[in-house]
């Protein structure tokens, strides 16, 4: 497994053994200080060049995407999403938070290979940030439960 890590991003290649799929996954926690955010986007830009497989970039971006998420929404963030040919992934859960900082961004290859999946925004734990989760496998369906009669 190849791993790249910095203070704002952890990036690795993931192999799913049981179905022979693979993808790139990047987890981010973007700095609050605006002057530190540029280095993250420079790192992402250098990663984009070498990625030719499905890729998910998720975590706390500490910025909103548009005015629907919060007044004064981030045109810079929308620009970065478009610049790197990413898109915001379908998200479930935690819709009533004051501003949506947690996101999952994916490339077109991810959308093609993992069509039925969605990102879930989980409730905040010990911090005020909401974790983002993507479940890669559907729960196993064992079919109907057998009918039993208990004669007592």
mmCIF file with all atom_site columns, C-alpha atoms in Angstrom:
data_model
loop_
_atom_site.group_PDB
_atom_site.id
_atom_site.type_symbol
_atom_site.label_atom_id
_atom_site.label_alt_id
_atom_site.label_comp_id
_atom_site.label_asym_id
_atom_site.label_entity_id
_atom_site.label_seq_id
_atom_site.pdbx_PDB_ins_code
_atom_site.Cartn_x
_atom_site.Cartn_y
_atom_site.Cartn_z
_atom_site.occupancy
_atom_site.B_iso_or_equiv
_atom_site.pdbx_formal_charge
_atom_site.auth_seq_id
_atom_site.auth_comp_id
_atom_site.auth_asym_id
_atom_site.auth_atom_id
_atom_site.pdbx_PDB_model_num
ATOM 1   C CA . UNK A 1 1   ? 0.000   0.000   0.000   1.00 0.00 ? 1   UNK A CA 1
ATOM 2   C CA . UNK A 1 2   ? 1.384   3.367   -1.020  1.00 0.00 ? 2   UNK A CA 1
ATOM 3   C CA . UNK A 1 3   ? 0.751   6.157   1.508   1.00 0.00 ? 3   UNK A CA 1
ATOM 4   C CA . UNK A 1 4   ? 1.421   9.887   1.314   1.00 0.00 ? 4   UNK A CA 1
ATOM 5   C CA . UNK A 1 5   ? 0.796   11.994  4.414   1.00 0.00 ? 5   UNK A CA 1
ATOM 6   C CA . UNK A 1 6   ? 1.066   15.653  5.360   1.00 0.00 ? 6   UNK A CA 1
ATOM 7   C CA . UNK A 1 7   ? -0.530  17.722  8.127   1.00 0.00 ? 7   UNK A CA 1
ATOM 8   C CA . UNK A 1 8   ? -3.700  18.231  6.013   1.00 0.00 ? 8   UNK A CA 1
ATOM 9   C CA . UNK A 1 9   ? -4.012  15.040  3.940   1.00 0.00 ? 9   UNK A CA 1
ATOM 10  C CA . UNK A 1 10  ? -3.454  11.284  4.078   1.00 0.00 ? 10  UNK A CA 1
ATOM 11  C CA . UNK A 1 11  ? -3.518  9.604   0.661   1.00 0.00 ? 11  UNK A CA 1
ATOM 12  C CA . UNK A 1 12  ? -3.357  5.883   -0.070  1.00 0.00 ? 12  UNK A CA 1
ATOM 13  C CA . UNK A 1 13  ? -4.111  3.225   -2.662  1.00 0.00 ? 13  UNK A CA 1
ATOM 14  C CA . UNK A 1 14  ? -6.719  0.675   -1.529  1.00 0.00 ? 14  UNK A CA 1
ATOM 15  C CA . UNK A 1 15  ? -7.161  -2.857  -2.881  1.00 0.00 ? 15  UNK A CA 1
ATOM 16  C CA . UNK A 1 16  ? -10.416 -4.690  -2.164  1.00 0.00 ? 16  UNK A CA 1
ATOM 17  C CA . UNK A 1 17  ? -9.305  -8.304  -2.191  1.00 0.00 ? 17  UNK A CA 1
ATOM 18  C CA . UNK A 1 18  ? -12.660 -10.106 -2.358  1.00 0.00 ? 18  UNK A CA 1
ATOM 19  C CA . UNK A 1 19  ? -13.856 -8.401  -5.563  1.00 0.00 ? 19  UNK A CA 1
ATOM 20  C CA . UNK A 1 20  ? -10.571 -7.344  -7.182  1.00 0.00 ? 20  UNK A CA 1
ATOM 21  C CA . UNK A 1 21  ? -11.370 -3.617  -7.157  1.00 0.00 ? 21  UNK A CA 1
ATOM 22  C CA . UNK A 1 22  ? -8.994  -0.830  -6.271  1.00 0.00 ? 22  UNK A CA 1
ATOM 23  C CA . UNK A 1 23  ? -9.172  2.902   -5.765  1.00 0.00 ? 23  UNK A CA 1
ATOM 24  C CA . UNK A 1 24  ? -7.328  5.889   -4.339  1.00 0.00 ? 24  UNK A CA 1
ATOM 25  C CA . UNK A 1 25  ? -8.558  7.410   -1.093  1.00 0.00 ? 25  UNK A CA 1
ATOM 26  C CA . UNK A 1 26  ? -7.551  10.749  0.378   1.00 0.00 ? 26  UNK A CA 1
ATOM 27  C CA . UNK A 1 27  ? -8.666  11.928  3.807   1.00 0.00 ? 27  UNK A CA 1
ATOM 28  C CA . UNK A 1 28  ? -8.386  15.641  4.524   1.00 0.00 ? 28  UNK A CA 1
ATOM 29  C CA . UNK A 1 29  ? -8.695  17.972  7.441   1.00 0.00 ? 29  UNK A CA 1
ATOM 30  C CA . UNK A 1 30  ? -8.133  21.388  5.937   1.00 0.00 ? 30  UNK A CA 1
ATOM 31  C CA . UNK A 1 31  ? -6.437  24.008  8.088   1.00 0.00 ? 31  UNK A CA 1
ATOM 32  C CA . UNK A 1 32  ? -8.522  26.875  9.416   1.00 0.00 ? 32  UNK A CA 1
ATOM 33  C CA . UNK A 1 33  ? -5.810  29.376  8.449   1.00 0.00 ? 33  UNK A CA 1
ATOM 34  C CA . UNK A 1 34  ? -6.285  30.556  4.870   1.00 0.00 ? 34  UNK A CA 1
ATOM 35  C CA . UNK A 1 35  ? -2.531  30.876  4.290   1.00 0.00 ? 35  UNK A CA 1
ATOM 36  C CA . UNK A 1 36  ? -2.087  27.110  4.928   1.00 0.00 ? 36  UNK A CA 1
ATOM 37  C CA . UNK A 1 37  ? -4.848  25.941  2.580   1.00 0.00 ? 37  UNK A CA 1
ATOM 38  C CA . UNK A 1 38  ? -2.886  26.658  -0.583  1.00 0.00 ? 38  UNK A CA 1
ATOM 39  C CA . UNK A 1 39  ? -0.339  23.955  0.231   1.00 0.00 ? 39  UNK A CA 1
ATOM 40  C CA . UNK A 1 40  ? -3.141  21.369  0.454   1.00 0.00 ? 40  UNK A CA 1
ATOM 41  C CA . UNK A 1 41  ? -4.487  22.273  -2.978  1.00 0.00 ? 41  UNK A CA 1
ATOM 42  C CA . UNK A 1 42  ? -0.925  22.164  -4.367  1.00 0.00 ? 42  UNK A CA 1
ATOM 43  C CA . UNK A 1 43  ? -0.591  18.632  -2.937  1.00 0.00 ? 43  UNK A CA 1
ATOM 44  C CA . UNK A 1 44  ? -3.941  17.626  -4.451  1.00 0.00 ? 44  UNK A CA 1
ATOM 45  C CA . UNK A 1 45  ? -2.864  19.066  -7.792  1.00 0.00 ? 45  UNK A CA 1
ATOM 46  C CA . UNK A 1 46  ? 0.309   16.951  -7.746  1.00 0.00 ? 46  UNK A CA 1
ATOM 47  C CA . UNK A 1 47  ? -1.737  13.841  -6.867  1.00 0.00 ? 47  UNK A CA 1
ATOM 48  C CA . UNK A 1 48  ? -4.286  14.334  -9.667  1.00 0.00 ? 48  UNK A CA 1
ATOM 49  C CA . UNK A 1 49  ? -1.596  13.878  -12.315 1.00 0.00 ? 49  UNK A CA 1
ATOM 50  C CA . UNK A 1 50  ? -0.805  10.309  -11.225 1.00 0.00 ? 50  UNK A CA 1
ATOM 51  C CA . UNK A 1 51  ? -4.340  9.045   -10.599 1.00 0.00 ? 51  UNK A CA 1
ATOM 52  C CA . UNK A 1 52  ? -5.888  6.927   -13.339 1.00 0.00 ? 52  UNK A CA 1
ATOM 53  C CA . UNK A 1 53  ? -8.200  4.867   -11.103 1.00 0.00 ? 53  UNK A CA 1
ATOM 54  C CA . UNK A 1 54  ? -11.310 5.737   -9.080  1.00 0.00 ? 54  UNK A CA 1
ATOM 55  C CA . UNK A 1 55  ? -10.523 8.345   -6.424  1.00 0.00 ? 55  UNK A CA 1
ATOM 56  C CA . UNK A 1 56  ? -12.412 9.635   -3.409  1.00 0.00 ? 56  UNK A CA 1
ATOM 57  C CA . UNK A 1 57  ? -11.247 12.717  -1.533  1.00 0.00 ? 57  UNK A CA 1
ATOM 58  C CA . UNK A 1 58  ? -13.186 13.156  1.687   1.00 0.00 ? 58  UNK A CA 1
ATOM 59  C CA . UNK A 1 59  ? -13.117 14.838  5.039   1.00 0.00 ? 59  UNK A CA 1
ATOM 60  C CA . UNK A 1 60  ? -13.506 18.237  6.622   1.00 0.00 ? 60  UNK A CA 1
ATOM 61  C CA . UNK A 1 61  ? -12.733 20.936  4.070   1.00 0.00 ? 61  UNK A CA 1
ATOM 62  C CA . UNK A 1 62  ? -13.443 23.783  6.541   1.00 0.00 ? 62  UNK A CA 1
ATOM 63  C CA . UNK A 1 63  ? -15.211 25.676  3.761   1.00 0.00 ? 63  UNK A CA 1
ATOM 64  C CA . UNK A 1 64  ? -18.649 25.584  2.189   1.00 0.00 ? 64  UNK A CA 1
ATOM 65  C CA . UNK A 1 65  ? -19.218 25.111  -1.511  1.00 0.00 ? 65  UNK A CA 1
ATOM 66  C CA . UNK A 1 66  ? -21.981 27.605  -2.245  1.00 0.00 ? 66  UNK A CA 1
ATOM 67  C CA . UNK A 1 67  ? -24.601 29.933  -0.782  1.00 0.00 ? 67  UNK A CA 1
ATOM 68  C CA . UNK A 1 68  ? -27.066 27.057  -0.318  1.00 0.00 ? 68  UNK A CA 1
ATOM 69  C CA . UNK A 1 69  ? -24.725 25.568  2.277   1.00 0.00 ? 69  UNK A CA 1
ATOM 70  C CA . UNK A 1 70  ? -24.138 28.867  4.059   1.00 0.00 ? 70  UNK A CA 1
ATOM 71  C CA . UNK A 1 71  ? -24.395 32.556  3.217   1.00 0.00 ? 71  UNK A CA 1
ATOM 72  C CA . UNK A 1 72  ? -21.040 33.697  1.861   1.00 0.00 ? 72  UNK A CA 1
ATOM 73  C CA . UNK A 1 73  ? -20.343 30.275  0.331   1.00 0.00 ? 73  UNK A CA 1
ATOM 74  C CA . UNK A 1 74  ? -16.984 29.436  -1.155  1.00 0.00 ? 74  UNK A CA 1
ATOM 75  C CA . UNK A 1 75  ? -16.476 30.194  -4.825  1.00 0.00 ? 75  UNK A CA 1
ATOM 76  C CA . UNK A 1 76  ? -12.783 29.283  -4.297  1.00 0.00 ? 76  UNK A CA 1
ATOM 77  C CA . UNK A 1 77  ? -13.776 25.772  -3.208  1.00 0.00 ? 77  UNK A CA 1
ATOM 78  C CA . UNK A 1 78  ? -16.118 25.360  -6.195  1.00 0.00 ? 78  UNK A CA 1
ATOM 79  C CA . UNK A 1 79  ? -13.268 26.508  -8.460  1.00 0.00 ? 79  UNK A CA 1
ATOM 80  C CA . UNK A 1 80  ? -10.899 23.905  -6.952  1.00 0.00 ? 80  UNK A CA 1
ATOM 81  C CA . UNK A 1 81  ? -13.476 21.122  -7.391  1.00 0.00 ? 81  UNK A CA 1
ATOM 82  C CA . UNK A 1 82  ? -13.906 22.000  -11.072 1.00 0.00 ? 82  UNK A CA 1
ATOM 83  C CA . UNK A 1 83  ? -10.190 22.569  -11.653 1.00 0.00 ? 83  UNK A CA 1
ATOM 84  C CA . UNK A 1 84  ? -9.375  19.042  -10.464 1.00 0.00 ? 84  UNK A CA 1
ATOM 85  C CA . UNK A 1 85  ? -12.288 17.429  -12.394 1.00 0.00 ? 85  UNK A CA 1
ATOM 86  C CA . UNK A 1 86  ? -13.949 16.282  -9.180  1.00 0.00 ? 86  UNK A CA 1
ATOM 87  C CA . UNK A 1 87  ? -17.607 16.332  -8.192  1.00 0.00 ? 87  UNK A CA 1
ATOM 88  C CA . UNK A 1 88  ? -19.404 16.357  -4.871  1.00 0.00 ? 88  UNK A CA 1
ATOM 89  C CA . UNK A 1 89  ? -20.598 12.847  -4.122  1.00 0.00 ? 89  UNK A CA 1
ATOM 90  C CA . UNK A 1 90  ? -24.205 12.042  -3.181  1.00 0.00 ? 90  UNK A CA 1
ATOM 91  C CA . UNK A 1 91  ? -24.540 12.597  0.550   1.00 0.00 ? 91  UNK A CA 1
ATOM 92  C CA . UNK A 1 92  ? -27.011 11.320  3.145   1.00 0.00 ? 92  UNK A CA 1
ATOM 93  C CA . UNK A 1 93  ? -27.548 12.268  6.773   1.00 0.00 ? 93  UNK A CA 1
ATOM 94  C CA . UNK A 1 94  ? -26.925 15.384  8.881   1.00 0.00 ? 94  UNK A CA 1
ATOM 95  C CA . UNK A 1 95  ? -28.715 17.776  6.516   1.00 0.00 ? 95  UNK A CA 1
ATOM 96  C CA . UNK A 1 96  ? -29.696 20.158  9.283   1.00 0.00 ? 96  UNK A CA 1
ATOM 97  C CA . UNK A 1 97  ? -26.229 21.255  10.366  1.00 0.00 ? 97  UNK A CA 1
ATOM 98  C CA . UNK A 1 98  ? -25.449 24.964  10.301  1.00 0.00 ? 98  UNK A CA 1
ATOM 99  C CA . UNK A 1 99  ? -22.874 24.633  7.548   1.00 0.00 ? 99  UNK A CA 1
ATOM 100 C CA . UNK A 1 100 ? -21.661 21.586  5.669   1.00 0.00 ? 100 UNK A CA 1
ATOM 101 C CA . UNK A 1 101 ? -17.899 21.332  6.022   1.00 0.00 ? 101 UNK A CA 1
ATOM 102 C CA . UNK A 1 102 ? -17.612 17.555  5.580   1.00 0.00 ? 102 UNK A CA 1
ATOM 103 C CA . UNK A 1 103 ? -17.711 16.379  1.982   1.00 0.00 ? 103 UNK A CA 1
ATOM 104 C CA . UNK A 1 104 ? -16.812 13.496  -0.277  1.00 0.00 ? 104 UNK A CA 1
ATOM 105 C CA . UNK A 1 105 ? -15.425 14.462  -3.687  1.00 0.00 ? 105 UNK A CA 1
ATOM 106 C CA . UNK A 1 106 ? -14.969 11.851  -6.401  1.00 0.00 ? 106 UNK A CA 1
ATOM 107 C CA . UNK A 1 107 ? -13.618 11.647  -9.926  1.00 0.00 ? 107 UNK A CA 1
ATOM 108 C CA . UNK A 1 108 ? -15.542 10.346  -12.960 1.00 0.00 ? 108 UNK A CA 1
ATOM 109 C CA . UNK A 1 109 ? -13.904 6.906   -12.671 1.00 0.00 ? 109 UNK A CA 1
ATOM 110 C CA . UNK A 1 110 ? -15.293 6.546   -9.126  1.00 0.00 ? 110 UNK A CA 1
ATOM 111 C CA . UNK A 1 111 ? -18.808 7.397   -10.337 1.00 0.00 ? 111 UNK A CA 1
ATOM 112 C CA . UNK A 1 112 ? -18.540 4.781   -13.104 1.00 0.00 ? 112 UNK A CA 1
ATOM 113 C CA . UNK A 1 113 ? -17.206 1.977   -10.883 1.00 0.00 ? 113 UNK A CA 1
ATOM 114 C CA . UNK A 1 114 ? -19.084 2.576   -7.622  1.00 0.00 ? 114 UNK A CA 1
ATOM 115 C CA . UNK A 1 115 ? -22.477 3.690   -8.959  1.00 0.00 ? 115 UNK A CA 1
ATOM 116 C CA . UNK A 1 116 ? -24.784 2.711   -6.102  1.00 0.00 ? 116 UNK A CA 1
ATOM 117 C CA . UNK A 1 117 ? -22.740 4.106   -3.244  1.00 0.00 ? 117 UNK A CA 1
ATOM 118 C CA . UNK A 1 118 ? -23.362 7.268   -1.255  1.00 0.00 ? 118 UNK A CA 1
ATOM 119 C CA . UNK A 1 119 ? -21.419 9.198   1.330   1.00 0.00 ? 119 UNK A CA 1
ATOM 120 C CA . UNK A 1 120 ? -23.037 9.401   4.746   1.00 0.00 ? 120 UNK A CA 1
ATOM 121 C CA . UNK A 1 121 ? -22.503 12.412  6.964   1.00 0.00 ? 121 UNK A CA 1
ATOM 122 C CA . UNK A 1 122 ? -22.474 10.998  10.491  1.00 0.00 ? 122 UNK A CA 1
ATOM 123 C CA . UNK A 1 123 ? -23.505 12.841  13.654  1.00 0.00 ? 123 UNK A CA 1
ATOM 124 C CA . UNK A 1 124 ? -20.714 14.746  15.387  1.00 0.00 ? 124 UNK A CA 1
ATOM 125 C CA . UNK A 1 125 ? -18.889 12.879  18.113  1.00 0.00 ? 125 UNK A CA 1
ATOM 126 C CA . UNK A 1 126 ? -16.699 14.612  20.656  1.00 0.00 ? 126 UNK A CA 1
ATOM 127 C CA . UNK A 1 127 ? -16.012 17.545  18.321  1.00 0.00 ? 127 UNK A CA 1
ATOM 128 C CA . UNK A 1 128 ? -18.407 19.766  16.388  1.00 0.00 ? 128 UNK A CA 1
ATOM 129 C CA . UNK A 1 129 ? -17.339 18.213  13.069  1.00 0.00 ? 129 UNK A CA 1
ATOM 130 C CA . UNK A 1 130 ? -19.369 15.522  11.313  1.00 0.00 ? 130 UNK A CA 1
ATOM 131 C CA . UNK A 1 131 ? -17.408 12.504  10.030  1.00 0.00 ? 131 UNK A CA 1
ATOM 132 C CA . UNK A 1 132 ? -17.944 11.340  6.437   1.00 0.00 ? 132 UNK A CA 1
ATOM 133 C CA . UNK A 1 133 ? -18.310 7.603   5.717   1.00 0.00 ? 133 UNK A CA 1
ATOM 134 C CA . UNK A 1 134 ? -18.697 5.526   2.554   1.00 0.00 ? 134 UNK A CA 1
ATOM 135 C CA . UNK A 1 135 ? -19.706 1.872   2.924   1.00 0.00 ? 135 UNK A CA 1
ATOM 136 C CA . UNK A 1 136 ? -18.223 -0.122  0.057   1.00 0.00 ? 136 UNK A CA 1
ATOM 137 C CA . UNK A 1 137 ? -20.149 -3.368  0.513   1.00 0.00 ? 137 UNK A CA 1
ATOM 138 C CA . UNK A 1 138 ? -23.860 -3.915  0.697   1.00 0.00 ? 138 UNK A CA 1
ATOM 139 C CA . UNK A 1 139 ? -25.004 -5.896  3.734   1.00 0.00 ? 139 UNK A CA 1
ATOM 140 C CA . UNK A 1 140 ? -25.405 -9.581  2.968   1.00 0.00 ? 140 UNK A CA 1
ATOM 141 C CA . UNK A 1 141 ? -28.957 -10.711 2.236   1.00 0.00 ? 141 UNK A CA 1
ATOM 142 C CA . UNK A 1 142 ? -29.567 -14.198 3.526   1.00 0.00 ? 142 UNK A CA 1
ATOM 143 C CA . UNK A 1 143 ? -33.082 -14.335 2.073   1.00 0.00 ? 143 UNK A CA 1
ATOM 144 C CA . UNK A 1 144 ? -36.305 -15.051 3.906   1.00 0.00 ? 144 UNK A CA 1
ATOM 145 C CA . UNK A 1 145 ? -36.191 -16.317 7.447   1.00 0.00 ? 145 UNK A CA 1
ATOM 146 C CA . UNK A 1 146 ? -37.507 -19.884 7.807   1.00 0.00 ? 146 UNK A CA 1
ATOM 147 C CA . UNK A 1 147 ? -41.052 -20.253 9.081   1.00 0.00 ? 147 UNK A CA 1
ATOM 148 C CA . UNK A 1 148 ? -41.209 -22.138 12.371  1.00 0.00 ? 148 UNK A CA 1
ATOM 149 C CA . UNK A 1 149 ? -44.152 -23.519 14.344  1.00 0.00 ? 149 UNK A CA 1
ATOM 150 C CA . UNK A 1 150 ? -43.721 -24.175 18.011  1.00 0.00 ? 150 UNK A CA 1
ATOM 151 C CA . UNK A 1 151 ? -46.389 -26.567 19.285  1.00 0.00 ? 151 UNK A CA 1
ATOM 152 C CA . UNK A 1 152 ? -46.644 -26.037 23.019  1.00 0.00 ? 152 UNK A CA 1
#
